[in-house]
Coordinates of C-alpha atoms and ligand atoms in Angstrom, one line a residue:
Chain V
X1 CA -53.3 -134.9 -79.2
X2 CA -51.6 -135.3 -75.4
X3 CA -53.1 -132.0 -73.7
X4 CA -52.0 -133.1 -70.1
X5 CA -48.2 -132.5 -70.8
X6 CA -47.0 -128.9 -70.2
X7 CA -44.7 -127.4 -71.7
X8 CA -42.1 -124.8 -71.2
X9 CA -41.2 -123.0 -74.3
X10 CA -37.2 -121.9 -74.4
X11 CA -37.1 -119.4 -77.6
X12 CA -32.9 -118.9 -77.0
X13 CA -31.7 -115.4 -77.4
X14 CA -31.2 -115.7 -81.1
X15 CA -35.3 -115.5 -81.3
X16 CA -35.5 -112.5 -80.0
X17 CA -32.8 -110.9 -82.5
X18 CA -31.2 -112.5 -85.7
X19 CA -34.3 -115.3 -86.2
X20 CA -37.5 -113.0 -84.8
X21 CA -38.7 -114.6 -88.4
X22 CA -38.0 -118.3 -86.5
X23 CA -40.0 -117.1 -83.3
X24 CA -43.2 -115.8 -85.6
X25 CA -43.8 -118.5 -87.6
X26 CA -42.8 -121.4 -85.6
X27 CA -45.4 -119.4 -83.0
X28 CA -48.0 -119.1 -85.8
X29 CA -47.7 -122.7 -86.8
X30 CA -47.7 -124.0 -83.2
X31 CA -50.9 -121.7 -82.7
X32 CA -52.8 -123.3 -85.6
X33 CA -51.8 -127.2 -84.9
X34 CA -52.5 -126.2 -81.2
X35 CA -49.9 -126.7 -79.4
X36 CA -49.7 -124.8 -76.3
X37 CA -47.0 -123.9 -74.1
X38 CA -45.6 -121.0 -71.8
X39 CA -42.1 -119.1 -71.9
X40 CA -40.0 -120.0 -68.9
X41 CA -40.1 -117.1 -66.6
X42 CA -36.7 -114.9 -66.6
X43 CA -34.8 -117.6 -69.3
X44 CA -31.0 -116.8 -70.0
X45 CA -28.9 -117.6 -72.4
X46 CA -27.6 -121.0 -72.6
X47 CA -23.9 -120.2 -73.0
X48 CA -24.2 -121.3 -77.3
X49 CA -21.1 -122.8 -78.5
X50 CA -18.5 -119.9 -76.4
X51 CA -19.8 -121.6 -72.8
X52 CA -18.9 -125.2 -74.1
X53 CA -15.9 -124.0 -75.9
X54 CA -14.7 -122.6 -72.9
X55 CA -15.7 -124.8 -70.4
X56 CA -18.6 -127.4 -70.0
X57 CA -19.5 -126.4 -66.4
X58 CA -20.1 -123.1 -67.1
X59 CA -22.0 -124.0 -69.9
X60 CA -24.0 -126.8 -67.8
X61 CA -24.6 -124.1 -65.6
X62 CA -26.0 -121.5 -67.7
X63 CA -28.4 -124.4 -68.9
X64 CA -29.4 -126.1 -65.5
X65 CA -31.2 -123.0 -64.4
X66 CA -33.0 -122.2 -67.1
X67 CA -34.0 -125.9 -67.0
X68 CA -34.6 -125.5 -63.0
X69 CA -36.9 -122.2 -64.1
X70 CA -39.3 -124.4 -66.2
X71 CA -39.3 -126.8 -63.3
X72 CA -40.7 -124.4 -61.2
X73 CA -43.3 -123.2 -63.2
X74 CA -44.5 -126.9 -63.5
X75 CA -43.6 -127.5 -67.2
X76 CA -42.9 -131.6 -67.8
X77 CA -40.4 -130.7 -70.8
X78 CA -39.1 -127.6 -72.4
X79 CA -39.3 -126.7 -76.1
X80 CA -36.8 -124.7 -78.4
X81 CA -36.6 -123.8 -81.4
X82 CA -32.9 -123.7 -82.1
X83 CA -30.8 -126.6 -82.3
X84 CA -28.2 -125.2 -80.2
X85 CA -29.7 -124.1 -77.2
X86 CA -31.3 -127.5 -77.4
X87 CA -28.1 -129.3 -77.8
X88 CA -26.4 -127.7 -74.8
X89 CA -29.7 -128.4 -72.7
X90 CA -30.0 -131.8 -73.5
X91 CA -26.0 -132.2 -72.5
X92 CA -26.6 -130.2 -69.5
X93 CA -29.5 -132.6 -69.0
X94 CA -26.7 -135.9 -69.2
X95 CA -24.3 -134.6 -67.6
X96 CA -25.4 -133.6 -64.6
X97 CA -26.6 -137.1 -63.6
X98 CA -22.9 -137.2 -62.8
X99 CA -22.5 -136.9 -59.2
X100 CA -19.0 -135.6 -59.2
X101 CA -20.0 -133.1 -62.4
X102 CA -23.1 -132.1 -60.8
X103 CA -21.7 -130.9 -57.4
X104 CA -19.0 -128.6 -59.4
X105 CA -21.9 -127.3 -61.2
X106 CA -24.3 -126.9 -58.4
X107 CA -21.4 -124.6 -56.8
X108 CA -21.7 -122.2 -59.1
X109 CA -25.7 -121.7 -58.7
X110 CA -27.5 -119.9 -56.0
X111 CA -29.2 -123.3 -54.8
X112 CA -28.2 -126.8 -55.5
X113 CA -30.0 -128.4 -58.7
X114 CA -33.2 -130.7 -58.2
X115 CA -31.6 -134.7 -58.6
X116 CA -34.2 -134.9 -61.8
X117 CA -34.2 -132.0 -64.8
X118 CA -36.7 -132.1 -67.1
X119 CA -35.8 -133.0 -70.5
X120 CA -35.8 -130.7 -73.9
X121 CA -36.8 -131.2 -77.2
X122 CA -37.0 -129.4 -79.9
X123 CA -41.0 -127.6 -81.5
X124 CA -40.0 -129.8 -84.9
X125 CA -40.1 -132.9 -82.7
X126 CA -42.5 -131.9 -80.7
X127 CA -44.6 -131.3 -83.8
X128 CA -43.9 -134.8 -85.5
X129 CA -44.9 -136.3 -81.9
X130 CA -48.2 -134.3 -81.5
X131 CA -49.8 -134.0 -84.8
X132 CA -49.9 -136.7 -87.5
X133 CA -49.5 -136.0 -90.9
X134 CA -53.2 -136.2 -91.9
X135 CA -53.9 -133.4 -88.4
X136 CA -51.0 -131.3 -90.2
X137 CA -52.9 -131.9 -94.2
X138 CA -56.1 -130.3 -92.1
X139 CA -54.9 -127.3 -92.2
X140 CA -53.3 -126.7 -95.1
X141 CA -54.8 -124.0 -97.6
X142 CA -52.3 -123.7 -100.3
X143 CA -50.2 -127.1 -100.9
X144 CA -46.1 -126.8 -101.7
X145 CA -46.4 -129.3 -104.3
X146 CA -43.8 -128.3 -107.1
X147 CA -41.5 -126.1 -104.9
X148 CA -38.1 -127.7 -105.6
X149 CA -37.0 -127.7 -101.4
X150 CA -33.1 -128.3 -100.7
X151 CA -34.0 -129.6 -97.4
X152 CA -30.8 -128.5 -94.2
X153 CA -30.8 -129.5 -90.8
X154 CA -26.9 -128.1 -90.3
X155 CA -24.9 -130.5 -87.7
X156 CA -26.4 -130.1 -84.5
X157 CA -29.8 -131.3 -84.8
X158 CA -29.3 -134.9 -85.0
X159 CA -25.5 -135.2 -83.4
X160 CA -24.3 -136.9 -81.1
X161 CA -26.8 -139.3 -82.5
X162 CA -27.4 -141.2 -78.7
X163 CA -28.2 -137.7 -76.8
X164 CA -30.2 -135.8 -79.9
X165 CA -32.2 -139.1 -80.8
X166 CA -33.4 -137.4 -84.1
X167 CA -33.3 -140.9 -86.1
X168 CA -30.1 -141.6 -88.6
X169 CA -27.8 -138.9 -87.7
X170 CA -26.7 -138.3 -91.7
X171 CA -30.0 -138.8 -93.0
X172 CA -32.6 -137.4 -90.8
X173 CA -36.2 -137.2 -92.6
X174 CA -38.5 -135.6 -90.0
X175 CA -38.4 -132.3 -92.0
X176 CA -39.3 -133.8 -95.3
X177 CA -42.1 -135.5 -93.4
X178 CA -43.8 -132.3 -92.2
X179 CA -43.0 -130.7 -95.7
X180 CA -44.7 -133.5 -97.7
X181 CA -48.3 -133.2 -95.5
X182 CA -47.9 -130.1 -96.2
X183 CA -47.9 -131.1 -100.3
X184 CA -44.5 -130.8 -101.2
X185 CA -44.0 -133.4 -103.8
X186 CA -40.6 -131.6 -104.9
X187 CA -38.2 -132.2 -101.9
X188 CA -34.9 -133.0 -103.1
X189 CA -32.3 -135.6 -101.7
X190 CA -29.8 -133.0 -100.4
X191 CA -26.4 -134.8 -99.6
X192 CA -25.1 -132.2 -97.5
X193 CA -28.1 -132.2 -95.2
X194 CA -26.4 -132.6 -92.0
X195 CA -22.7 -131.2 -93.1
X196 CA -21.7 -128.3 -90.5
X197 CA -22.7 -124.8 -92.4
X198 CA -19.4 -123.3 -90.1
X199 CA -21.5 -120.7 -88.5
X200 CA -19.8 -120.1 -85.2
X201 CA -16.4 -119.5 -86.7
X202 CA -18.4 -116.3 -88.8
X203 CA -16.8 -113.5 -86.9
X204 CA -13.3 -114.6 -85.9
X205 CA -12.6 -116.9 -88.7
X206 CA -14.9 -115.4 -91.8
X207 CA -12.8 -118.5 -94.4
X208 CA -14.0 -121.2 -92.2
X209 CA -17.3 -120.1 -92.6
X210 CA -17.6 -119.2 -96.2
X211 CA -15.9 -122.3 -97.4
X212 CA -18.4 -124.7 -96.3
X213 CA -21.7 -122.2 -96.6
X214 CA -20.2 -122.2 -100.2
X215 CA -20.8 -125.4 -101.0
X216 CA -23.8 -126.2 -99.3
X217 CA -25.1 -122.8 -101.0
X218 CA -23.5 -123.9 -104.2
X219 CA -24.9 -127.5 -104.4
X220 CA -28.6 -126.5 -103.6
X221 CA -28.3 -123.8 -106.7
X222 CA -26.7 -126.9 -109.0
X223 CA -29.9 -129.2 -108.1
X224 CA -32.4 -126.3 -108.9
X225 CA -33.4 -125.8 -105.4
X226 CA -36.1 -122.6 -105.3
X227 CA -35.0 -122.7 -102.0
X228 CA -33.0 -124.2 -99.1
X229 CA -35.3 -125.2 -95.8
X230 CA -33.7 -124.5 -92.7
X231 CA -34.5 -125.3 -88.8
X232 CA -31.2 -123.4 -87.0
X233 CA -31.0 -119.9 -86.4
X234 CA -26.8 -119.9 -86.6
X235 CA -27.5 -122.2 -90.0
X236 CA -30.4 -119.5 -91.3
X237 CA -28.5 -116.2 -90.5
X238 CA -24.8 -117.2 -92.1
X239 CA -26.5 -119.2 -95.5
X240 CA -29.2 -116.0 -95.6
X241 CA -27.3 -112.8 -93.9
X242 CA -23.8 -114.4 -94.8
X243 CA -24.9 -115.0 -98.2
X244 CA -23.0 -112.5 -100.1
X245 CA -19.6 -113.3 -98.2
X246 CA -19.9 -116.7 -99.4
X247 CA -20.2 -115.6 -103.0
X248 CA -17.3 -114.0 -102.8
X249 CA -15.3 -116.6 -101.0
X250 CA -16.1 -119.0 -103.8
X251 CA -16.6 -116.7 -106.7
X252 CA -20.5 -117.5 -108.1
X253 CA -23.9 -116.0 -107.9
X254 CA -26.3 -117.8 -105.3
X255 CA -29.4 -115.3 -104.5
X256 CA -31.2 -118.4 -102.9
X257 CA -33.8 -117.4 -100.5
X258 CA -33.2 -119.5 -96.9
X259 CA -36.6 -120.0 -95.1
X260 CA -37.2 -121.6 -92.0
X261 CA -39.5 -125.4 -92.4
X262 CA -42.3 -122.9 -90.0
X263 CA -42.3 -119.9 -92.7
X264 CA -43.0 -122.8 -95.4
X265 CA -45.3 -124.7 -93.3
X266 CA -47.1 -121.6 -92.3
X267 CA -47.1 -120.8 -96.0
X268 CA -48.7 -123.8 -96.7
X269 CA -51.6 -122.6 -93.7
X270 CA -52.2 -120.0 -95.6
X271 CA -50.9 -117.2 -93.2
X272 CA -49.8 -113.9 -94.4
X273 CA -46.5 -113.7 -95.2
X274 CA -45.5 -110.9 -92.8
X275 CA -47.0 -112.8 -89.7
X276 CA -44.3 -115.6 -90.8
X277 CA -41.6 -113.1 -90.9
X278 CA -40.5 -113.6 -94.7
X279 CA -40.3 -109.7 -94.7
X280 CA -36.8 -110.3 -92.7
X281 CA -35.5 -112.5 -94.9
X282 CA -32.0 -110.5 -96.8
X283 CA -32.4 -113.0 -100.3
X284 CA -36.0 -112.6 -100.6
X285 CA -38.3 -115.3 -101.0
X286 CA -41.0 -112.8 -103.1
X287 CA -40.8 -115.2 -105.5
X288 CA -41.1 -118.4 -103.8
X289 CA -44.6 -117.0 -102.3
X290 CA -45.7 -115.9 -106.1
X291 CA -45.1 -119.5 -107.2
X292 CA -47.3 -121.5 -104.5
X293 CA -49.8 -119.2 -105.4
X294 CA -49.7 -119.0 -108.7
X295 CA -49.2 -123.2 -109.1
X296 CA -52.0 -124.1 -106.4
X297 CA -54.5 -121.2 -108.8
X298 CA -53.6 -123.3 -111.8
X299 CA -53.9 -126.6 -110.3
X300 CA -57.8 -125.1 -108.8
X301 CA -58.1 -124.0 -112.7
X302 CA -57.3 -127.0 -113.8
X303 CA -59.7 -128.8 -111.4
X304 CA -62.3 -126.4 -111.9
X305 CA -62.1 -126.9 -115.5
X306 CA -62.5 -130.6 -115.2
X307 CA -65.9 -130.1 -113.2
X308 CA -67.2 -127.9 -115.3
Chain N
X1 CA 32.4 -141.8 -79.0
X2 CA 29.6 -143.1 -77.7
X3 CA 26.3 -144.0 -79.6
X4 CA 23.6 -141.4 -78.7
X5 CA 20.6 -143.6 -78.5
X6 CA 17.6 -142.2 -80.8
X7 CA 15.8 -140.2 -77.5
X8 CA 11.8 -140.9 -78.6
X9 CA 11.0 -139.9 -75.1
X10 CA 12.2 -136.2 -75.7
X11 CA 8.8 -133.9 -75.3
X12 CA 6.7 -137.3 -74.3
X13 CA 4.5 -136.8 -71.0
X14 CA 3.4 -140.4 -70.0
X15 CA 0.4 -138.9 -68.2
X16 CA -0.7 -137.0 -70.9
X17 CA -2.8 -139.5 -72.3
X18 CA -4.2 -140.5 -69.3
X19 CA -5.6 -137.2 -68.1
X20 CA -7.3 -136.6 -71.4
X21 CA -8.9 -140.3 -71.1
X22 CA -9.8 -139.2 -67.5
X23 CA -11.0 -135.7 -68.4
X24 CA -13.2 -136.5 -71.7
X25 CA -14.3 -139.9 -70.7
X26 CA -12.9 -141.0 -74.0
X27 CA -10.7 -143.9 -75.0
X28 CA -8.3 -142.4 -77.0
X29 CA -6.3 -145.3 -77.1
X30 CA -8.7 -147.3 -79.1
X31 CA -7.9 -144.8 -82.1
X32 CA -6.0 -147.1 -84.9
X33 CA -5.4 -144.3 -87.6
X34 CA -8.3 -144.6 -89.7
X35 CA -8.7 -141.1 -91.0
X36 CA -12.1 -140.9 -90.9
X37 CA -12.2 -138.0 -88.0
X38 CA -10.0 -136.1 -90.4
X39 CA -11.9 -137.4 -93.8
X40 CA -15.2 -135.5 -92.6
X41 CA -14.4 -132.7 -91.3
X42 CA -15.0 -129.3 -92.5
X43 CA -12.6 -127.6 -90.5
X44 CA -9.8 -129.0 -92.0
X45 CA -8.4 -127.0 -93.6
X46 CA -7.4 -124.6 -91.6
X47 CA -5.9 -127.1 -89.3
X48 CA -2.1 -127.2 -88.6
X49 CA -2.8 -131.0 -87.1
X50 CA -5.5 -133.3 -88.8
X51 CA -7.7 -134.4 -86.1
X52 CA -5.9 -138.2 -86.6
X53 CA -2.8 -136.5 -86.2
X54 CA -4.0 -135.0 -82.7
X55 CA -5.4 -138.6 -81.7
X56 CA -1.9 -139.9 -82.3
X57 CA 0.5 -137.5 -80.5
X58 CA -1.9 -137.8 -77.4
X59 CA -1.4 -141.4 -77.4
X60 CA 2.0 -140.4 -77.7
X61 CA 1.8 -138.1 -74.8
X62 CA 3.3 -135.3 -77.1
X63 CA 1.6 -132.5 -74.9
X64 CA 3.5 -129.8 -76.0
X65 CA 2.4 -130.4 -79.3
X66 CA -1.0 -130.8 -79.4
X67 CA -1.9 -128.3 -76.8
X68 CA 0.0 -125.9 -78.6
X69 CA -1.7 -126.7 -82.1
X70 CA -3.7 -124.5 -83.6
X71 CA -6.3 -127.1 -84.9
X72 CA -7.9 -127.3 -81.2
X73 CA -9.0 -123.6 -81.4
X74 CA -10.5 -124.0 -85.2
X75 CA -13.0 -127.1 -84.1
X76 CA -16.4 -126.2 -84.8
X77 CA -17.6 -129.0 -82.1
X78 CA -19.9 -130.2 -85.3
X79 CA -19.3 -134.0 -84.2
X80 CA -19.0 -135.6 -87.5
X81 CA -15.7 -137.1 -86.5
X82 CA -17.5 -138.3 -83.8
X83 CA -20.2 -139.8 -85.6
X84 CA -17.8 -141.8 -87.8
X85 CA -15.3 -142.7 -85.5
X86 CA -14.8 -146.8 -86.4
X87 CA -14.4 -147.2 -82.6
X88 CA -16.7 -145.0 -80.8
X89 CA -14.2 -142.3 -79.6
X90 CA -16.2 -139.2 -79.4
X91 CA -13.7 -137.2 -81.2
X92 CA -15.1 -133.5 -80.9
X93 CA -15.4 -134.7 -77.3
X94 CA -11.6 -134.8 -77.4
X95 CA -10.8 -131.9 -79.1
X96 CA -12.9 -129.7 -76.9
X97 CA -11.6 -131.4 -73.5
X98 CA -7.7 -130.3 -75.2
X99 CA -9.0 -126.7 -75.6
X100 CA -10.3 -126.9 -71.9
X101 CA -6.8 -128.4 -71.1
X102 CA -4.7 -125.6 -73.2
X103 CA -6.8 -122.8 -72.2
X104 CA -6.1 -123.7 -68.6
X105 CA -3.0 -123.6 -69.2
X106 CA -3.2 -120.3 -70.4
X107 CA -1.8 -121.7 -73.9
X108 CA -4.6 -119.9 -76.2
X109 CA -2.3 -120.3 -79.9
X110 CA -5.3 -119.0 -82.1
X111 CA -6.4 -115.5 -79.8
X112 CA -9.1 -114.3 -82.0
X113 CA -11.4 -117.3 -81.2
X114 CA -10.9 -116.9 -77.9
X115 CA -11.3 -113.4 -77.8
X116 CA -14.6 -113.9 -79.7
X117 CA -16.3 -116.7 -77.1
X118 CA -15.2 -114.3 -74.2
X119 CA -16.5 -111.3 -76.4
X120 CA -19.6 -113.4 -76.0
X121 CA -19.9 -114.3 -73.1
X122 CA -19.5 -111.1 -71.5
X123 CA -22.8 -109.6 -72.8
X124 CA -24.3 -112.8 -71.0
X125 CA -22.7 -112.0 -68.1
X126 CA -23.5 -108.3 -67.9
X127 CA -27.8 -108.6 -69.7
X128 CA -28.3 -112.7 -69.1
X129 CA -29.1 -112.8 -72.7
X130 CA -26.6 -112.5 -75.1
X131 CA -26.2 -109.5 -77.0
X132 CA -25.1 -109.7 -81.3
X133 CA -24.0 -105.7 -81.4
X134 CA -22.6 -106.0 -78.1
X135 CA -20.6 -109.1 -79.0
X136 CA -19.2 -107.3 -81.9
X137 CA -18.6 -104.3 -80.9
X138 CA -16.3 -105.7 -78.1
X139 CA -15.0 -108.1 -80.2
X140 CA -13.8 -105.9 -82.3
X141 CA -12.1 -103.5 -80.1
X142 CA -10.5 -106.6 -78.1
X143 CA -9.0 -108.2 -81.7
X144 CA -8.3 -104.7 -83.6
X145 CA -10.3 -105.6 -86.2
X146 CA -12.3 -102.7 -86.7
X147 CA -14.2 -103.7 -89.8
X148 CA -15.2 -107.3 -88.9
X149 CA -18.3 -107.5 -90.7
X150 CA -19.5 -104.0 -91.2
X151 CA -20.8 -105.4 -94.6
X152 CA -23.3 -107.1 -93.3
X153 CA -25.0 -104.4 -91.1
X154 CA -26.7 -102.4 -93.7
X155 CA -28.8 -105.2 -94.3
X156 CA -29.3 -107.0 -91.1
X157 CA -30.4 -103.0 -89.6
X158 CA -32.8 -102.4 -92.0
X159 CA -34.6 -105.7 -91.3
X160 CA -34.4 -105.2 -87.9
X161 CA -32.5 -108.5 -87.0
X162 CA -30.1 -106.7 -84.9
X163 CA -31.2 -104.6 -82.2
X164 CA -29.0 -102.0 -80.3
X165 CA -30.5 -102.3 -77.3
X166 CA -29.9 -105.8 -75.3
X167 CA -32.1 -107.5 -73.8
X168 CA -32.2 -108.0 -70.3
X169 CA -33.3 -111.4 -68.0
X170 CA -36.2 -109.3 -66.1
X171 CA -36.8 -109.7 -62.3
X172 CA -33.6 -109.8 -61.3
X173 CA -32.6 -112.8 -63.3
X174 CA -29.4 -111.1 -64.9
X175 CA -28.1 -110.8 -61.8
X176 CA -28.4 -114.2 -61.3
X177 CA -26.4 -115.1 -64.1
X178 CA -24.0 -112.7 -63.4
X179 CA -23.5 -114.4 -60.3
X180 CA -22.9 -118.0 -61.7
X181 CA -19.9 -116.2 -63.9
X182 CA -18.5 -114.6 -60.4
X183 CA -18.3 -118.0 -58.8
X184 CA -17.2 -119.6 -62.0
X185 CA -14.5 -117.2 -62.1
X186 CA -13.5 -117.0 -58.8
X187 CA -13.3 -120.7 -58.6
X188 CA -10.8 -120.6 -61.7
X189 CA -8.7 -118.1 -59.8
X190 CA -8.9 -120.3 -56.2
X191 CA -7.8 -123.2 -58.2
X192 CA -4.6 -121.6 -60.0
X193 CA -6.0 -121.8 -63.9
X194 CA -7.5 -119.7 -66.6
X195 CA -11.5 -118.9 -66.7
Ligands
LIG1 S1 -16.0 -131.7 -84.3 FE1 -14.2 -130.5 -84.8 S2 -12.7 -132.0 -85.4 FE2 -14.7 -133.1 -85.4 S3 -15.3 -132.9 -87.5 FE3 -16.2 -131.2 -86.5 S4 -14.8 -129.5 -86.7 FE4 -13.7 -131.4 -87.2
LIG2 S1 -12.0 -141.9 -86.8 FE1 -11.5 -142.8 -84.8 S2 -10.1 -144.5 -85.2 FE2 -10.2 -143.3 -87.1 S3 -8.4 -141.9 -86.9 FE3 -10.2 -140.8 -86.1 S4 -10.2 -141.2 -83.9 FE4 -8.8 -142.7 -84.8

């Protein structure tokens, strides 16, 4: 593992509120695979979808100084855990190599931007880059085999394809790929993996939203899923918080418990499930921890058995 | 009596096109009616134009229309369109330069989005960080919807996902941001168009 690369960690506002259960466990699981790296001094918020919606400089602004924070404190790249902040950094990031866009934006900061911005990913890539399946199968204590997993990365993770370079935009697999060294031998081919879950439409337009939670809630409970695996905070809170709304928009029963890939992987580590936040979780996913437990005792049983 | 010749250049604003080319970078004149924008995406159905439909009347510099839709406002900027377009027109791209277009124009035809991003936004400007029971408690005095969501607080309280207190950028780093949305603002007002 690269230890000469530092890195600034960018949790987004949503962290320390609505996904506190994203912030623990991806922190948990970063901890135990050993990957270091320190919180950009005084961060703000990156603007979300309402800066670009509004207008891309003031969203390239919000962004550029939080990126020109982790430059001075010496980071080489920043990491986030939500797709969004990282998707409106990394198109800060572009656009400002535009002369013309960059001296608009530079107006609007205190002091003009450094020529070069460091670059963001997200701590899922930054986890597939650092530890190989076989570091990740080190530390796992319980495996996830037989958990049916409906595995969602919602629409901003790997789009625009050229800027998020997160492999085939429709069929991204890097999720699946941490899941199965962590034993799952149950993740299903979800076809709605990268559809848009709505979420930013959830206060003003509540319809918008439901409709297409619905179906992404409804297919994953029509394949059997025990659960749908999530890696954005927007995509977690409105198929988890928004749940009930979502029944009722398309008249069924769901109760699907929504965990973020950290809560599972750190499930898999053998951490306590408070420390992973599963405790915050509105559909809860009791049962979900019963059953690695109780398949990985039967599967020692069984093993035990043999030897004996 | 004389033939009135049929007037297709009623409501057409030749430039039209060419601004939103120039604004989003985006060769809009490459779209040939596929569909597939439209096809994919999930906001569909609450649009009054079909994203195709929008490509078209820019091309044919039918500005009132299409900054005057209601489509532009419902985009959820979720890029599939994008990522399917035949030709390599970054759709969403489109649709959110328009919205930056209509907005300046002070032509906001769905007010409750709006009113939600700038619901938003404010908390930023005012903590650095945004703020969830901020945003909604403005929001909802801004749109008169009193009861937006109040199902859902029961829950998220008791797990302590929302917090009533915000949290601020420390060391003077809220005021920072504040500052970035003064300028921003007061260059909006200098130039003569809508923040
Ligand atoms: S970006 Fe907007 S127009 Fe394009 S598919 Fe998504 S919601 Fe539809
Ligand atoms: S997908 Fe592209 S070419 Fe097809 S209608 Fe939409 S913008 Fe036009």
């Amino acid at each position: 593992m690269s230890t000469s690369m530092k890195i600034g960690y960018y949790p987004g506002c949503s962290a320390k509120g609505s996904s506190l259960d994203y912030e623990l466990s991806s922190s948990e699981v970063c901890r135990i695979l050993g990957i270091v790296s320190s919180e950009i001094d005084e961060w703000n918020c990156c603007g979300s979808t309402p800066a670009h919606a509004v207008s891309t400089e003031l969203s390239a602004a919000l962004c550029t100084r939080n990126l020109v924070q982790a430059t001075k404190q010496g980071a080489d790249i920043v990491m986030t855990p939500c797709p969004s902040c990282l998707s409106n950094l990394r198109h800060a990031r572009e656009r400002m190599q535009n002369p013309e866009f960059k001296k608009r934006v530079d107006e609007l900061l205190d002091e003009p931007a450094p020529e070069v911005l460091p670059e963001a990913t997200s701590v899922m890539q930054m986890i597939g880059k650092l530890c190989s399946a076989e570091d990740i199968k080190s530390h796992v204590r319980q495996s996830l085999a037989g958990i049916r997993i409906a595995p969602y990365y919602g629409c901003l993770m790997s789009r625009p394809a050229e800027l998020m370079n997160f492999g085939d935009p429709e069929n991204p697999t890097l999720m699946e790929e941490l899941l199965a060294a962590c034993g799952a031998d149950s993740v299903l081919d979800f076809p709605l993996k990268t559809e848009c879950c709505g979420a930013s439409a959830g206060i003003p337009h509540r319809p918008l939203t439901s409709v297409n939670s619905g179906r992404i809630l409804d297919v994953a409970v029509k394949m059997e899923a025990d659960c749908i695996c999530v890696c954005c905070p927007l995509c977690q809170m409105n198929l988890d918080l928004r749940q009930k709304q979502a029944e009722r928009q398309v008249n069924a029963k769901f109760g699907i418990p929504v965990l973020y890939y950290t809560q599972l992987m750190g499930l898999a580590f053998g951490c306590d499930p408070k420390t992973l936040g599963l405790n915050k979780l509105i559909v809860s996913a009791d049962r979900i921890v019963d059953r690695i437990r109780a398949l990985n005792t039967a599967r020692k049983e069984a093993q035990g058995g043999n030897a004996a | 009596m004389q033939d009135t010749p049929l007037n297709i250049v009623q409501g057409r604003d030749l430039s039209f096109i060419r601004e939103v080319e120039a604004e989003s970078g985006q060769k809009v004149s490459n779209c040939y009616q596929c569909g597939n924008c439209s096809a994919g995406c999930p906001a569909a159905f609450t649009y009054d134009l079909q994203t195709n439909q929008i490509m078209r009347a820019v091309q044919l510099g039918l500005k009132d229309k299409v900054l005057n839709s209601k489509s532009i406002w419902m985009c959820l900027s979720c890029s599939t369109c994008s990522l399917r377009c035949p030709n390599n027109i970054d759709v969403a791209n489109v649709m959110e330069t328009l919205r930056h277009m209509a907005r300046r124009e002070n032509r906001v035809n769905v007010p409750v989005m709006n009113k939600f991003w700038l619901s938003f936004l404010n908390t930023v400007r005012a903590f650095g960080r945004s703020f969830e029971i901020g945003t909604m408690v403005l929001y909802m005095l801004r749109s008169l919807r009193l009861t937006t969501d109040v199902d859902l607080a029961p829950g998220a309280l008791s797990k302590g996902k929302l917090g009533f207190k915000p949290h601020v950028v420390p060391d003077g780093g809220a005021k920072a941001v504040a500052r970035i949305f003064r300028r921003y603002e007061e260059r909006a007002r200098r130039e003569g168009v809508r923040p």
